[in-house]
Coordinates of C-alpha atoms and ligand atoms in Angstrom, one line a residue:
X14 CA -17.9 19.7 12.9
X15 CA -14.8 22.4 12.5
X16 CA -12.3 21.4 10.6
X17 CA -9.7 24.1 11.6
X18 CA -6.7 23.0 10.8
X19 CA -5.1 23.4 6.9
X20 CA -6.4 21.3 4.0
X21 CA -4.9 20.2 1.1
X22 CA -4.6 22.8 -1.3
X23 CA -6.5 21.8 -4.7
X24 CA -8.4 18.7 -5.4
X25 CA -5.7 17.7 -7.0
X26 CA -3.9 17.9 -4.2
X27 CA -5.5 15.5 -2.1
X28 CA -5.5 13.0 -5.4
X29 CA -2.0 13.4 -5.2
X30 CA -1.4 12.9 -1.8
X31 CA -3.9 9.4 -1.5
X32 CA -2.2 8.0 -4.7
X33 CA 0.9 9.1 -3.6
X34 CA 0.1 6.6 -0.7
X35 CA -2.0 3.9 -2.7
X36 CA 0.8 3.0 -5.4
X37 CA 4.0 2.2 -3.7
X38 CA 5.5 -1.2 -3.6
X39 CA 2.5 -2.4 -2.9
X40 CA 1.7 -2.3 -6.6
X41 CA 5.0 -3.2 -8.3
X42 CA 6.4 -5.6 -5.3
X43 CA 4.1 -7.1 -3.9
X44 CA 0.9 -7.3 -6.3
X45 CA 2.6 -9.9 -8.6
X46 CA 4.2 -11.9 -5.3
X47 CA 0.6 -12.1 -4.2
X48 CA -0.8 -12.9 -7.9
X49 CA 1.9 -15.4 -8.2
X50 CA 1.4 -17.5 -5.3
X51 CA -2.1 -17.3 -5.8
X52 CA -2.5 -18.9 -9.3
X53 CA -2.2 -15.8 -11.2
X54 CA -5.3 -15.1 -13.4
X55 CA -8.3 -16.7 -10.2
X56 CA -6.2 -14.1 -8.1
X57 CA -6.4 -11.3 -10.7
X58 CA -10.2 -11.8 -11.3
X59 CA -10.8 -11.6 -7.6
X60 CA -9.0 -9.0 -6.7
X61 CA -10.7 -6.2 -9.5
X62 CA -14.2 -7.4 -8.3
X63 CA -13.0 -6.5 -4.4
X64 CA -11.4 -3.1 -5.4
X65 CA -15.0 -2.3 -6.8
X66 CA -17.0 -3.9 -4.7
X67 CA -15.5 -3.5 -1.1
X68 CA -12.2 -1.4 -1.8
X69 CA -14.0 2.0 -2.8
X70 CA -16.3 2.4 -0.5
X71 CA -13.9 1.7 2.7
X72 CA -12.3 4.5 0.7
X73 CA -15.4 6.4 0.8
X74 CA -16.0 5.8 4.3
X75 CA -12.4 6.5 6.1
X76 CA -12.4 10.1 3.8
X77 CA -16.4 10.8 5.5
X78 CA -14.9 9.7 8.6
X79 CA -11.7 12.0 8.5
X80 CA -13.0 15.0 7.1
X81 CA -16.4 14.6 9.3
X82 CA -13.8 14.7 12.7
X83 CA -11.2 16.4 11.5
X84 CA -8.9 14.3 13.8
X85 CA -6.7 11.4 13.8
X86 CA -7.7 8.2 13.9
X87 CA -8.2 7.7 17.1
X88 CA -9.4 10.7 17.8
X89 CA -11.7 10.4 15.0
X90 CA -13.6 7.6 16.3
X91 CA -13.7 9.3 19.8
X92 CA -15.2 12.8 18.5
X93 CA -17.7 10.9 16.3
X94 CA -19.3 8.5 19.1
X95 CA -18.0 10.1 22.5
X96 CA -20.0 8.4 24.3
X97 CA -19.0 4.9 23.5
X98 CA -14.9 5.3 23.6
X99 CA -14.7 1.4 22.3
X100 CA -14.8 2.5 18.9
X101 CA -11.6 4.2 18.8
X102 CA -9.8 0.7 19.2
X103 CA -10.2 1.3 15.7
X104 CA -7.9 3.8 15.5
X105 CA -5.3 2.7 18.0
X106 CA -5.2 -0.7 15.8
X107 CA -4.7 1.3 12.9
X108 CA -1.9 2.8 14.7
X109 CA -0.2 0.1 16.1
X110 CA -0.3 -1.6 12.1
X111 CA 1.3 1.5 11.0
X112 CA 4.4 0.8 12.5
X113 CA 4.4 -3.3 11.8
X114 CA 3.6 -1.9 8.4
X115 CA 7.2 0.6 7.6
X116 CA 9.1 -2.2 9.8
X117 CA 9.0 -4.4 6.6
X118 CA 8.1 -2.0 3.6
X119 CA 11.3 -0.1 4.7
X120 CA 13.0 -3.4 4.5
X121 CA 12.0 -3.5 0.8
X122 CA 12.5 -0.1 -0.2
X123 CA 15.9 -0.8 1.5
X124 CA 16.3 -3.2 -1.2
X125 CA 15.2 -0.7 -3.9
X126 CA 17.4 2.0 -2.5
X127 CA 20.2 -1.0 -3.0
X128 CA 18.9 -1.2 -6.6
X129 CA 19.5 2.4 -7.2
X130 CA 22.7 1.9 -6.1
X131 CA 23.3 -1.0 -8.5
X132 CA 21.8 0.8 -11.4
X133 CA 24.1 3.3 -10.8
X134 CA 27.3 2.0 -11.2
X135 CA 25.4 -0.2 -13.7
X136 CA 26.3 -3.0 -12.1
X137 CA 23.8 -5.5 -13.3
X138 CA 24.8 -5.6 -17.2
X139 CA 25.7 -9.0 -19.0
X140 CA 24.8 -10.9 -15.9
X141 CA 22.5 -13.7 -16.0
X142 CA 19.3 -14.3 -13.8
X143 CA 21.7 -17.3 -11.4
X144 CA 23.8 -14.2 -10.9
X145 CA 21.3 -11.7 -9.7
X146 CA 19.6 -14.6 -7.8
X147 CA 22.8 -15.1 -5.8
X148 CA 23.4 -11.2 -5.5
X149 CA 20.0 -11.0 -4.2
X150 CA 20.0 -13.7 -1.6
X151 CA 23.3 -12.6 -0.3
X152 CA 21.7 -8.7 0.4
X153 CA 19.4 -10.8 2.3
X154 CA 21.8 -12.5 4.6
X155 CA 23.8 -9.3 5.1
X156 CA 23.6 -7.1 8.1
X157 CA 24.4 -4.0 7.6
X158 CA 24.1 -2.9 3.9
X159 CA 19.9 -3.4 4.3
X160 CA 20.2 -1.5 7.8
X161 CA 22.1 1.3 6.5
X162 CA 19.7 1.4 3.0
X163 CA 16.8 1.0 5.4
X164 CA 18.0 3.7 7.9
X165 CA 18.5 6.3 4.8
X166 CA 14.8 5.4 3.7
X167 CA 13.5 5.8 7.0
X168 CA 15.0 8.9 7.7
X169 CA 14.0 10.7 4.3
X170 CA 10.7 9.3 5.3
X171 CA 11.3 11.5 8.6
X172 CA 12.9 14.8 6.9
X173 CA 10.2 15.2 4.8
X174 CA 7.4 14.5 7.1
X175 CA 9.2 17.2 9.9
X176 CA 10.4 19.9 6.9
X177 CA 6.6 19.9 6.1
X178 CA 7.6 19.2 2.6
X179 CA 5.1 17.1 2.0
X180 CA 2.9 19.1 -0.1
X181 CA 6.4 20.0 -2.3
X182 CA 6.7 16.1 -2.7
X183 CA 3.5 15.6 -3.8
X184 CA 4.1 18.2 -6.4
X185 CA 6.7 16.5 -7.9
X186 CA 4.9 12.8 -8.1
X187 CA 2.3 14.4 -10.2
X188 CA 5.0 15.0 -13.0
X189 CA 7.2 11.8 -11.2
X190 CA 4.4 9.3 -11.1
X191 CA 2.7 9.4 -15.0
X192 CA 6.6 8.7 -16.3
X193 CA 6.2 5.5 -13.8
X194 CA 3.4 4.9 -16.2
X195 CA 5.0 5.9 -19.2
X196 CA 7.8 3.7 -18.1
X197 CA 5.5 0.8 -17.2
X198 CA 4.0 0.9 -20.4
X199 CA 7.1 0.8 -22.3
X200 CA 8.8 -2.1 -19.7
X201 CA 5.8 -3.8 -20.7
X202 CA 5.6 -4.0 -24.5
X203 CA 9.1 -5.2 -24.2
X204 CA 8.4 -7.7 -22.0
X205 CA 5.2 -9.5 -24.1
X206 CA 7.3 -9.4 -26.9
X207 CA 10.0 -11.8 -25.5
X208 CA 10.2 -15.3 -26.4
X209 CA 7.7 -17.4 -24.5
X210 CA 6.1 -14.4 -23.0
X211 CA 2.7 -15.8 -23.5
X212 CA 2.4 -18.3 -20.9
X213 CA 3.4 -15.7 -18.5
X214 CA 0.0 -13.3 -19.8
X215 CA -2.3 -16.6 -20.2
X216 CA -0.7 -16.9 -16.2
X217 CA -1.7 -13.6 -15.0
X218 CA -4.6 -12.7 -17.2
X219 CA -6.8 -15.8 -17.6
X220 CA -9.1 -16.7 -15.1
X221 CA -9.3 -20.1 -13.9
X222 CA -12.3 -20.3 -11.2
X223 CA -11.9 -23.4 -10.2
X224 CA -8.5 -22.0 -8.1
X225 CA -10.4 -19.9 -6.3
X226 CA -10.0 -20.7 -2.7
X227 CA -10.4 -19.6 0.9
X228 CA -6.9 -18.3 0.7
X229 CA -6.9 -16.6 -2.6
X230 CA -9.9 -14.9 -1.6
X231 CA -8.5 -14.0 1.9
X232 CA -5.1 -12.6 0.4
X233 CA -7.1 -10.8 -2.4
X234 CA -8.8 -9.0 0.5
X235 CA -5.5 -8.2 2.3
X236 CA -3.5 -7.3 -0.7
X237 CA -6.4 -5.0 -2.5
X238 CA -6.7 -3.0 1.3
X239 CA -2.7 -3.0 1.6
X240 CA -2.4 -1.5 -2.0
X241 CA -5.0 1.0 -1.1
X242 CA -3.9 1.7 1.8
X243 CA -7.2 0.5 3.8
X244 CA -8.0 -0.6 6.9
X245 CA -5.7 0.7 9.2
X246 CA -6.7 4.9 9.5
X247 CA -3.8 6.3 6.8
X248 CA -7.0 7.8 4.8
X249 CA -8.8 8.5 8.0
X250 CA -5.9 11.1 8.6
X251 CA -5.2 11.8 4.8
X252 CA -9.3 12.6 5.2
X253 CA -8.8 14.7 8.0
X254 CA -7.0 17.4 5.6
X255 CA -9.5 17.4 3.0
X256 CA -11.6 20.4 2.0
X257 CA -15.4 20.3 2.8
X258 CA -15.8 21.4 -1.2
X259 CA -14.1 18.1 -2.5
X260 CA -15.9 15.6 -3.8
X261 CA -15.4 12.6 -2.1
X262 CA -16.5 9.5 -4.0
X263 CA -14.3 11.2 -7.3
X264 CA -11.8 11.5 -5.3
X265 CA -11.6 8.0 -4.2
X266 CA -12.8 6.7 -7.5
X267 CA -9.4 8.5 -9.2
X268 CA -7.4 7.0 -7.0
X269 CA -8.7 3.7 -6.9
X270 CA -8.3 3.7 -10.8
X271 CA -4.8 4.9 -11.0
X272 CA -3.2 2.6 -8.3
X273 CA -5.1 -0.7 -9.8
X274 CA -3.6 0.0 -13.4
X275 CA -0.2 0.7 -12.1
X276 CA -0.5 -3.1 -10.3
X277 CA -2.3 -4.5 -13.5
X278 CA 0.8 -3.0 -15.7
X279 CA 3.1 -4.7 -13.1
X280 CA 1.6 -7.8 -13.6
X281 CA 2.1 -7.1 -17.1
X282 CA 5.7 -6.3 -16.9
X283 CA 6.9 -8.9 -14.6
X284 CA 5.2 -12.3 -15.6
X285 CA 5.6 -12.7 -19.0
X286 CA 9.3 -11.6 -18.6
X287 CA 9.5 -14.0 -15.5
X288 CA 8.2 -17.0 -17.6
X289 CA 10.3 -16.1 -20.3
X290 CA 13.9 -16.1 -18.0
X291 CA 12.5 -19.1 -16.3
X292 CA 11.8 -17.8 -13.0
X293 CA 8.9 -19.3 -11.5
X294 CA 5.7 -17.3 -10.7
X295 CA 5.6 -18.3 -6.9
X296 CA 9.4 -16.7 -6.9
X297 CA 8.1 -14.1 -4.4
X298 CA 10.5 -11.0 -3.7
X299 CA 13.3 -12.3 -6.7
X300 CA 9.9 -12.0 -9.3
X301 CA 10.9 -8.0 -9.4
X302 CA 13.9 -7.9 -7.8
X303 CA 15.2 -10.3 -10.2
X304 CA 13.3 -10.3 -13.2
X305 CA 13.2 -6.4 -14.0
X306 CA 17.3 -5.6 -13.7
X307 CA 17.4 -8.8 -16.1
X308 CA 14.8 -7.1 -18.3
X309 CA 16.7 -4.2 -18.8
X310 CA 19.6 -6.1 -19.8
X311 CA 17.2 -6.7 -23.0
X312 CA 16.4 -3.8 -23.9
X313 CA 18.2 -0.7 -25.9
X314 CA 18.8 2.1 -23.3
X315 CA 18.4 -0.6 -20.5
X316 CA 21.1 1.4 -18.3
X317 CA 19.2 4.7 -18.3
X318 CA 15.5 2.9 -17.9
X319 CA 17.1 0.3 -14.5
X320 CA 18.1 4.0 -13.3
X321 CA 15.0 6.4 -13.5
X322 CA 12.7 3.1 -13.0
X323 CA 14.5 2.4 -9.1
X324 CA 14.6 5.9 -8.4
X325 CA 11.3 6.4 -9.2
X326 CA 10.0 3.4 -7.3
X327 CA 11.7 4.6 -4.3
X328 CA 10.2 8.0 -4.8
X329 CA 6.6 6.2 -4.8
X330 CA 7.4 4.4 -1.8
X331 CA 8.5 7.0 -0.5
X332 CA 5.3 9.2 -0.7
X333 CA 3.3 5.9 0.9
X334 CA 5.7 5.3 3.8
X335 CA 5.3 9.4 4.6
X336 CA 1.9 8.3 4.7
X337 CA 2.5 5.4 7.2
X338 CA 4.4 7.8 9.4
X339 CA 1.9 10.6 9.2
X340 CA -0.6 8.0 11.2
X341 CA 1.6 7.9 14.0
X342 CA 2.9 11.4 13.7
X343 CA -0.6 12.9 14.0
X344 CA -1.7 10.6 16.7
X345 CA 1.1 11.2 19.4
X346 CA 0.6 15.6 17.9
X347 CA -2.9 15.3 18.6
X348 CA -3.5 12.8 21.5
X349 CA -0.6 12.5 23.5
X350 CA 0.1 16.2 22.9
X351 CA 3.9 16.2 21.7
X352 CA 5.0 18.4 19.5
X353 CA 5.7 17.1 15.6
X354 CA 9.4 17.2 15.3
X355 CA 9.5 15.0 18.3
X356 CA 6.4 13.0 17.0
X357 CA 8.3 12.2 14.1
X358 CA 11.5 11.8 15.3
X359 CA 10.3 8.8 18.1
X360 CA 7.9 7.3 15.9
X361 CA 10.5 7.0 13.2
X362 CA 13.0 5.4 15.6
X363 CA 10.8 3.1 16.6
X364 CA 9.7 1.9 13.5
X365 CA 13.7 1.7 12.4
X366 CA 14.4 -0.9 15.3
X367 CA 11.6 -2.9 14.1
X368 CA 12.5 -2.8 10.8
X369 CA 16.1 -3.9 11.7
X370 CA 14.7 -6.7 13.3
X371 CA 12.0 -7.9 10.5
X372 CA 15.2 -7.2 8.1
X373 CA 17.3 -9.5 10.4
X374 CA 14.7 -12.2 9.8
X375 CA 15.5 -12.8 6.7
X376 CA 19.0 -14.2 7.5
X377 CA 19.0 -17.9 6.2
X378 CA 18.6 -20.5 9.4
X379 CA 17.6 -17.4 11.5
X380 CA 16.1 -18.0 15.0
X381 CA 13.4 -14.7 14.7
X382 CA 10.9 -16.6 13.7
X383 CA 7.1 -16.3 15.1
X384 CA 4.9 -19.6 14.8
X385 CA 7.4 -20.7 12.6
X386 CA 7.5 -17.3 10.2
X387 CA 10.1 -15.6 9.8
X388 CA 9.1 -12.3 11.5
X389 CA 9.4 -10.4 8.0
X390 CA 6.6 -12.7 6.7
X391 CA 4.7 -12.5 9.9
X392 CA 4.4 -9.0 9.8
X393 CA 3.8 -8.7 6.2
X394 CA 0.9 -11.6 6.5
X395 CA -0.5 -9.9 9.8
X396 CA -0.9 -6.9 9.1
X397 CA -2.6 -7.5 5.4
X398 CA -4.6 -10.5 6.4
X399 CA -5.8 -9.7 9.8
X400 CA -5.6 -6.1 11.2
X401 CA -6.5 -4.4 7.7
X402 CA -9.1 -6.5 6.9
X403 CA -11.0 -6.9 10.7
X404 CA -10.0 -3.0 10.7
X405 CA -11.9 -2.4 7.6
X406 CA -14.8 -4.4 8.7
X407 CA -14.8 -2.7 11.5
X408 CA -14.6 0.8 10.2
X409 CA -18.1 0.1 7.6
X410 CA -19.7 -1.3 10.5
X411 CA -19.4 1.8 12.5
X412 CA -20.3 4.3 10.1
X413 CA -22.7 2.0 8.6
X414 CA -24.6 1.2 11.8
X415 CA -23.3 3.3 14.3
X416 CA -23.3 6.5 12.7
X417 CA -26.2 8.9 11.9
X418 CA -27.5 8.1 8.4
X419 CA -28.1 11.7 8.0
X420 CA -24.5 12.8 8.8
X421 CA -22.8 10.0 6.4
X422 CA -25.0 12.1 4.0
X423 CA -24.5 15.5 4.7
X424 CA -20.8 14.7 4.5
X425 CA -21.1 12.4 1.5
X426 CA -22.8 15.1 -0.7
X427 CA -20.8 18.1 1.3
X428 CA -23.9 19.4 2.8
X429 CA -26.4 18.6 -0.1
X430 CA -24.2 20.9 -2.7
X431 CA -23.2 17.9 -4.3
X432 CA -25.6 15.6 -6.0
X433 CA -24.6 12.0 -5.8
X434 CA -26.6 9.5 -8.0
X435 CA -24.4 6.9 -6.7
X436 CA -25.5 8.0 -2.7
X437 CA -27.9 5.0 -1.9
X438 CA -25.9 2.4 -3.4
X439 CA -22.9 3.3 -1.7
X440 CA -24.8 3.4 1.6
X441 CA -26.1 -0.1 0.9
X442 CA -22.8 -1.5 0.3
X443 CA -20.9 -0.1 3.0
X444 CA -24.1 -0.7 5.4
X445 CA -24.8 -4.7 4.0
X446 CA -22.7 -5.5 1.2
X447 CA -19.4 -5.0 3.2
X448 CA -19.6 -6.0 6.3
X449 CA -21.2 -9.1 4.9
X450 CA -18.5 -10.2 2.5
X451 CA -15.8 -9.0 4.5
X452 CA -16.6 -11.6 7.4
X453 CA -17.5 -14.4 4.6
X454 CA -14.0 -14.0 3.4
X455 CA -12.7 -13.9 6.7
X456 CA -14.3 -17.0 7.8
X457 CA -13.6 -18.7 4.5
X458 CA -9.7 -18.7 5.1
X459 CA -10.0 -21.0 7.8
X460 CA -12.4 -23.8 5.5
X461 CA -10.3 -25.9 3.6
Ligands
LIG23 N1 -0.5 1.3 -0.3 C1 0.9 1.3 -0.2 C2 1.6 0.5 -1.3 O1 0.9 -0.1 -2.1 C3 1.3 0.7 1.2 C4 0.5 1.3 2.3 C5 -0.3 0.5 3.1 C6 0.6 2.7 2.6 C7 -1.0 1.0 4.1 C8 -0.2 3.2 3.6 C9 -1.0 2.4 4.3 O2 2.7 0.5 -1.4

C-alpha cells in the first residue's frame, strides 16, 4: 500500500519519537503509584513478564498496522479490511481514550510544571515531608493555579504539534532524555544509601507471589500498555510515518527497553527514599510529588538537580502528550478533512475543558464524582484498565485473525529484505498467546 506522505527521517528518528511517547509520567508518576498499591515486588514481577510477553508485540502489531495503511487509526482499520467497517471501532476508541487520556495527564504535568516553578525560586529547601504534604494537597484544592499550569502545558502541547516542530523536539530528547537517565541513576544511588532504604528495595524488588491477584494482574496490564503507550492507536499513527526500510521488531524492542528501565530506576529512586521519610508506599501522587523535592533536600547540589530533573520531566511529558494529541490531530486532518492548525487547535480545546474538569475533581468533598470516583481517578482507571487493554485485545485479534498472514509478513520482514528469526514466534504470540492472556486477565479482575 502507498505510503505517500513523509516519514520519520532516520531510524533513530522514529526511536525517538515512540520513546519520546513511551517514557513520560507514565514511568516516573505513575509506575511506582501503581507498584505501590499493588504490593510492590508481585507487581514488579508481573509487570516485566507482560512487557515481554504481551507488550512487544502489541508494539509490533500497531507499527505493521500503521506503516501497512499508512493512515490514522481509524482510517487504518478501514483501508486494511474495507469491507467489514466494524473494525475501525478500534480506532475511534482509541480516539476517544486519547482525549480522556491528556484530560488527566495534563493535570499532572500541571503539577510538574508547578514543580518547576517551585524549584525555581527554590522554594522547597529546609522543609520537611508534613510541609510539602500540606503544600501539595492545597495545589490540589486550588482552582486556578493547576488550570493555568495545565492550560500552559496544553497549549505547548498545541504549538509544537501546529509549528511542525516535532521532529526539532525530538532532536533535543535524544540529548534531553539519557541526562534523565544520568540523573536517575545518580537520584538513585542517593536514595539506597539513606537510612532505612532497604525495606523500601526489599518492597519494590522482591517478589512475593502469593500477592498476586486478579487486580495486580489487571493493573499490570493497564499500566505496562499506558507506559507504552498501547492500546489506544498512538503507535498506529506514530506507525503510519515510519519508513518501509525500518526494522520493526528493533525498533519496538529499543523502545520497549529504554522506557521499562526508566520505570524500574523510578522505582528505585522513589521507594527506598519513600520508606526512609516515612511516607507510605500506597501514598499515590505525594510518593513523587513528595518524596523527590524532599530528596533533593539531601543531597549536595539538590537545588540545581530539583531544577533540571522537573524541567526535564515536563519535557518527557511533553513529547508523550504531543503524541496523545497527534491521534486526534491526524484523525479529524485525515477523516473529517479539516485542516491541521484547526485540528489541533479544537482538539486541544477540548481536551483542556476536560482536563479542567478531571483537575476540579480533585477538590476535597467535591461532588464530580462517577460511581463514587472522583472523575480524575475514573479517567485515569478507565482508560488503563478497560479501553487500552480491550483495545489491545482487540487490535492482535484483528491482525492476528483477520488479517492476511502473508501481509503481517511481508510487512514484518519489509518485503522479505529483512530476515526475522524471531517471525514465527511473534506471529504465535500475537495470533494465541495474546489474545489469550489478555482476556484471562481481563476476566480475572472480576474473581475475587
Ligand atoms: N506512555 C506515556 C507515559 O508513560 C503516556 C501515554 C499513554 C502516551 C498513551 C501516549 C499514549 O507517560
Amino acid at each position: 500500500m502507498a505510503n505517500n506522505k513523509e516519514s520519520f527521517g532516520s531510524k533513530f528518528g522514529i526511536i525517538a519519537a515512540a520513546a519520546g511517547s513511551a517514557i513520560g509520567l507514565g514511568n516516573i508518576y505513575r509506575f511506582p503509584c501503581e507498584a505501590g498499591a499493588n504490593g510492590g515486588g508481585a507487581f514488579f514481577i508481573v509487570y516485566l513478564a507482560i512487557v515481554l510477553l504481551m507488550g512487544l508485540p502489541l508494539m509490533v502489531s500497531e507499527f505493521v498496522i500503521g506503516r501497512r495503511s499508512g493512515k490514522n487509526p481509524v482510517g487504518a482499520f478501514k483501508t486494511l479490511a474495507p469491507e467489514q467497517k466494524g473494525w475501525s471501532g478500534i480506532g475511534y476508541m482509541g480516539v476517544v481514550c486519547a482525549f480522556l487520556i491528556l484530560a488527566f495527564y495534563c493535570t499532572v504535568a500541571g503539577w510538574t510544571i508547578d514543580a518547576v516553578g517551585k524549584s525555581i525560586i527554590n522554594y522547597y529547601h529546609g522543609l520537611d515531608n508534613a510541609t510539602i504534604q500540606k503544600d501539595f494537597d492545597s495545589l490540589m484544592n486550588e482552582t486556578w493555579q493547576p488550570i493555568l499550569s495545565e492550560g500552559i502545558f496544553i497549549f505547548l502541547t498545541a504549538l509544537i504539534i501546529v509549528k511542525g516542530v516535532t521532529k526539532g523536539i525530538e532532536k533535543y530528547s535524544k540529548i534531553l532524555m539519557p541526562i534523565l537517565l544520568g540523573i536517575l541513576i545518580i537520584l538513585g544511588i542517593k536514595s539506597l544509601t539513606l537510612p532505612g532504604a532497604k525495606a523500601g528495595i526489599e518492597f519494590f524488588l522482591k517478589p512475593d507471589f502469593s500477592k498476586i491477584t486478579g487486580t495486580v494482574l489487571i493493573n499490570a496490564l493497564g499500566q505496562a500498555f499506558f507506559s507504552l503507550s498501547l492500546g489506544m492507536g498512538c503507535l498506529i499513527t506514530y506507525g503510519s510515518y515510519i519508513a518501509k526500510k525500518d526494522n520493526l521488531t528493533s525498533t519496538a524492542f529499543m523502545v520497549c527497553i529504554s522506557d521499562t528501565l526508566i520505570a524500574i530506576l523510578a522505582g528505585i529512586v522513589i521507594f527506598p527514599a519513600a520508606f526512609s521519610f516515612g511516607i507510605k508506599p500506597e501514598a499515590g501522587d505525594s510518593l513523587a510529588f513528595v518524596t523527590l523535592p524532599m530528596l533533593f533536600n539531601q543531597m549536595a547540589g539538590g537545588y540545581f538537580f530539583c531544577l533540571i530533573f522537573f524541567l526535564l520531566l515536563t519535557i518527557a511529558a511533553l513529547t508523550s502528550s504531543i503524541s496523545l494529541l497527534e491521534v486526534a490531530v491526524l484523525f479529524i486532518t485525515e477523516e473529517l478533512k479539516i485542516d491541521r492548525k484547526k485540528a489541533t487547535i479544537y482538539s486541544a480545546i477540548g481536551a483542556f475543558l476536560l482536563c479542567i474538569i478531571a483537575s476540579q475533581s480533585l477538590h476535597d468533598g467535591t461532588p464530580l464524582k462517577i460511581f463514587g470516583f472522583r472523575i480524575f481517578d475514573a479517567l485515569d482507571e478507565f482508560t488503563s484498565t478497560i479501553l487500552m487493554t480491550v483495545g489491545g485485545l482487540l487490535t492482535v485479534v484483528f491482525l492476528g485473525w483477520k488479517m492476511k498472514k502473508s501481509d503481517f509478513m511481508e510487512e514484518y520482514t519489509n518485503g522479505g529484505t529483512v530476515s526475522m528469526g524471531l517471525r514465527k514466534i511473534m506471529y504465535f504470540i500475537i495470533r494465541y498467546l495474546s489474545p489469550v492472556a489478555i482476556t484471562v486477565i481481563l476476566i480475572t479482575q472480576f474473581i475475587k
